[in-house]
Coordinates of C-alpha atoms in Angstrom, one line a residue:
M125 CA 24.8 -11.6 5.0
Q126 CA 22.5 -8.8 3.7
L127 CA 19.1 -8.6 5.2
T128 CA 16.1 -8.6 2.8
V129 CA 13.6 -5.7 2.8
K130 CA 11.1 -7.9 4.7
E131 CA 13.7 -8.7 7.4
L132 CA 14.6 -5.0 7.7
I133 CA 11.0 -4.2 8.4
E134 CA 10.6 -7.1 10.8
H135 CA 13.7 -5.9 12.7
N136 CA 12.3 -2.4 12.8
N137 CA 9.0 -3.6 14.1
E138 CA 10.6 -5.6 16.9
K139 CA 13.1 -3.0 18.0
R140 CA 10.5 -0.3 18.1
K141 CA 8.9 -2.1 21.0
N142 CA 11.9 -1.0 23.2
L143 CA 11.2 2.7 22.7
T144 CA 9.6 4.8 25.4
S145 CA 6.1 6.1 24.5
E146 CA 7.5 9.6 23.8
N147 CA 10.3 8.4 21.6
S148 CA 8.1 5.9 19.9
E149 CA 5.6 8.6 18.8
Y150 CA 8.4 10.8 17.5
Y151 CA 10.1 8.0 15.6
Q152 CA 6.7 6.6 14.3
N153 CA 5.9 10.0 12.8
L154 CA 9.3 10.1 11.0
L155 CA 8.8 6.6 9.8
V156 CA 5.3 7.2 8.3
Y157 CA 6.4 10.5 6.6
I158 CA 9.5 8.9 5.1
R159 CA 7.8 5.7 4.0
T160 CA 5.0 7.5 2.2
N161 CA 7.5 8.7 -0.5
A162 CA 6.9 5.7 -2.7
L163 CA 9.3 6.9 -5.5
K164 CA 12.3 6.3 -3.2
S165 CA 14.2 3.0 -2.9
E166 CA 12.4 0.8 -0.5
R167 CA 15.6 -0.9 0.6
A168 CA 17.5 2.3 1.1
T169 CA 14.5 3.7 3.0
E170 CA 14.3 0.8 5.4
E171 CA 18.1 0.7 6.0
V172 CA 18.1 4.4 6.9
L173 CA 15.1 4.0 9.2
L174 CA 16.6 1.0 11.0
E175 CA 19.9 2.9 11.4
M176 CA 18.1 5.8 12.9
L177 CA 16.2 3.5 15.2
D178 CA 19.4 1.9 16.4
H179 CA 20.9 5.3 17.0
L180 CA 17.8 6.4 19.0
L181 CA 17.8 3.2 21.1
E182 CA 21.5 3.7 22.0
A183 CA 20.8 7.3 23.0
Q184 CA 17.7 6.3 25.0
R185 CA 19.9 4.0 27.1
E186 CA 22.0 7.1 27.9
G187 CA 18.8 8.9 29.1
K188 CA 18.4 11.0 25.9
S189 CA 15.1 11.7 24.2
A190 CA 14.3 11.6 20.4
E191 CA 14.3 15.4 20.4
D192 CA 17.8 15.4 21.9
V193 CA 19.0 13.2 19.2
F194 CA 17.1 14.4 16.1
G195 CA 16.0 17.9 17.1
K196 CA 12.7 19.6 17.5
T197 CA 11.8 19.9 13.8
P198 CA 11.2 16.3 12.7
K199 CA 9.4 17.2 9.5
E200 CA 12.4 19.2 8.3
L201 CA 14.7 16.3 9.2
A202 CA 12.5 13.9 7.4
E203 CA 12.6 16.1 4.2
E204 CA 16.4 16.2 4.4
I205 CA 16.6 12.4 4.7
I206 CA 14.2 11.9 1.8
E207 CA 16.4 14.1 -0.4
T208 CA 19.4 11.8 0.2
L209 CA 17.5 8.6 -0.6
P210 CA 18.1 7.1 -4.1
K211 CA 15.1 6.7 -6.4
E212 CA 13.5 3.3 -6.8
S213 CA 14.5 1.5 -10.0
F214 CA 12.0 1.3 -12.9
K215 CA 11.8 -2.5 -12.6
S216 CA 11.0 -2.3 -8.9
K217 CA 8.3 0.3 -9.6
L218 CA 6.8 -1.9 -12.3
D219 CA 6.8 -4.9 -10.0
F220 CA 5.0 -3.0 -7.3
I221 CA 2.4 -1.6 -9.7
L222 CA 1.8 -5.1 -11.1
E223 CA 1.5 -6.5 -7.5
I224 CA -1.1 -3.9 -6.6
G225 CA -2.9 -4.3 -9.9
F226 CA -3.1 -8.1 -9.8
M227 CA -4.3 -8.0 -6.2
L228 CA -7.1 -5.5 -6.9
F229 CA -8.2 -7.2 -10.1
G230 CA -7.9 -10.6 -8.3
W231 CA -10.3 -9.5 -5.5
Y232 CA -12.6 -7.8 -7.9
L233 CA -12.9 -10.9 -10.1
V234 CA -13.3 -13.2 -7.1
I235 CA -16.1 -11.1 -5.6
T236 CA -17.9 -10.6 -8.9
G237 CA -17.3 -14.3 -9.8
I238 CA -18.9 -15.8 -6.7
P239 CA -22.6 -15.5 -7.9
P240 CA -22.0 -17.3 -11.3
F241 CA -19.7 -19.8 -9.5
I242 CA -22.5 -20.7 -7.1
S243 CA -25.3 -20.7 -9.8
Q244 CA -23.0 -22.5 -12.3
E245 CA -24.3 -20.4 -15.2
E246 CA -22.3 -19.4 -18.2
Q247 CA -21.6 -15.7 -18.4
T248 CA -21.9 -13.4 -21.4
V249 CA -19.0 -10.9 -21.4
Y250 CA -19.1 -7.6 -23.4
L251 CA -15.6 -6.5 -24.4
G252 CA -16.4 -2.7 -24.3
T253 CA -18.0 -3.0 -20.9
L254 CA -15.1 -5.1 -19.6
L255 CA -12.5 -2.6 -20.8
L256 CA -14.4 0.4 -19.4
S257 CA -14.9 -1.3 -16.0
G258 CA -11.2 -2.1 -15.8
F259 CA -10.3 1.6 -16.7
L260 CA -12.7 2.8 -14.0
L261 CA -11.3 0.4 -11.4
I262 CA -7.7 1.4 -12.2
G263 CA -8.5 5.1 -12.1
S264 CA -10.4 5.0 -8.9
I265 CA -7.8 2.8 -7.1
T266 CA -5.0 5.1 -8.4
T267 CA -6.8 8.1 -7.1
L268 CA -7.4 6.4 -3.7
M269 CA -3.7 5.4 -3.4
F270 CA -2.7 9.0 -3.9
L271 CA -5.2 10.2 -1.4
V272 CA -4.0 7.6 1.2
F273 CA -0.3 8.6 0.8
G274 CA -1.2 12.2 0.9
F275 CA -3.4 12.0 4.0
L276 CA -0.8 9.8 5.8
K277 CA 2.0 12.2 5.0
S278 CA 0.0 15.4 5.9
T279 CA -1.0 14.0 9.3
A280 CA 2.4 12.3 10.2
F281 CA 3.2 15.1 12.7
K282 CA -0.4 15.9 13.8
D283 CA -2.0 15.0 17.2
K284 CA -3.6 11.5 17.6
S285 CA -7.2 12.8 17.4
K286 CA -6.6 14.1 13.9
K287 CA -4.8 10.9 12.9
N288 CA -7.8 8.8 14.1
K289 CA -10.2 11.0 12.1
V290 CA -8.0 10.6 9.0
N291 CA -7.8 6.8 9.5
W292 CA -11.6 6.5 9.6
L293 CA -11.9 8.8 6.6
L294 CA -9.5 6.5 4.6
V295 CA -11.5 3.4 5.6
I296 CA -14.8 5.1 4.4
L297 CA -13.1 6.3 1.2
F298 CA -11.8 2.8 0.5
V299 CA -15.2 1.2 1.0
L300 CA -16.9 3.9 -1.1
F301 CA -14.4 3.5 -4.0
F302 CA -14.7 -0.3 -4.0
I303 CA -18.5 -0.3 -3.8
G304 CA -18.6 2.5 -6.4
G305 CA -16.4 0.5 -8.8
I306 CA -18.6 -2.6 -8.5
G307 CA -21.8 -0.5 -8.7
A308 CA -20.6 1.2 -11.8
N309 CA -19.9 -2.1 -13.4
V310 CA -23.4 -3.4 -12.6
M311 CA -25.1 -0.2 -13.8
L312 CA -23.2 0.0 -17.1
E313 CA -25.2 -0.8 -20.2
P314 CA -23.5 -3.7 -22.0
F315 CA -21.7 -2.7 -25.2
G316 CA -19.1 -4.0 -27.6
P317 CA -18.4 -7.5 -29.0
S318 CA -19.7 -10.2 -26.7
F319 CA -18.5 -13.8 -26.0
T320 CA -19.5 -16.5 -23.5
V321 CA -17.3 -17.7 -20.8
S322 CA -17.5 -20.6 -18.3
Y323 CA -19.0 -19.8 -14.9
I324 CA -15.7 -20.8 -13.2
L325 CA -13.5 -18.5 -15.3
P326 CA -14.0 -15.1 -13.4
F327 CA -13.5 -16.8 -10.0
G328 CA -10.6 -18.9 -11.2
L329 CA -8.9 -15.9 -13.0
G330 CA -9.3 -13.9 -9.8
C331 CA -7.5 -16.6 -7.8
F332 CA -4.8 -16.7 -10.4
F333 CA -4.3 -12.9 -10.1
L334 CA -4.2 -13.1 -6.3
L335 CA -1.5 -15.8 -6.6
A336 CA 0.5 -13.7 -9.0
A337 CA 0.2 -10.7 -6.6
Y338 CA 1.5 -12.9 -3.8
L339 CA 4.4 -14.0 -5.8
F340 CA 5.3 -10.5 -6.8
K341 CA 5.1 -9.5 -3.1
K342 CA 7.4 -12.4 -2.0
S343 CA 9.9 -11.5 -4.8
R344 CA 9.9 -7.8 -3.7
E345 CA 10.4 -8.6 0.0
S346 CA 13.2 -11.1 -0.7
K347 CA 15.5 -8.4 -2.4

């Protein structure tokens, strides 16, 4: 029976616990570098990573290190592996984009919908402002995702101190982008056609988007 992507990842997480600290660091760097190539097939990527891990564990039992097995140039090895991986299908890419989009819009609507939900006051929505806010949110999050993948890939084979600095930088960037998106929405002058919506609609719609994102995630992981 073929394992799902989620099961492949879970197997990988569990088996990595059996690696020595030295081998774990070597393999973890390979894993991060290879996984950050989002255009490649997720299933093929996880299958190759698990196969490599099994090979490393077997060699480790024979007293060999990761360098003995994979060589002293892990970055070059990772690039070679990435070249052999098939590209992700258009449908899978679309599903992933929708999953992320629904999740982000969901949290955005839930957070901005809490005040009117508590006050139970109807909200006036301006179509122009709504569309511009959505465009700014998508643009900022897309930029942030490219930065995250770029930073992770560039530091995959760096020392731990540099990785920790990058991790903190990513957290700060995420907070700034999210706060900036909400702040821009608040400061925008309302424009465009307007209509009134129930106080419960933003919060309820946000919950709906979060549920849709969860269903997309479950569907992706079950393949």
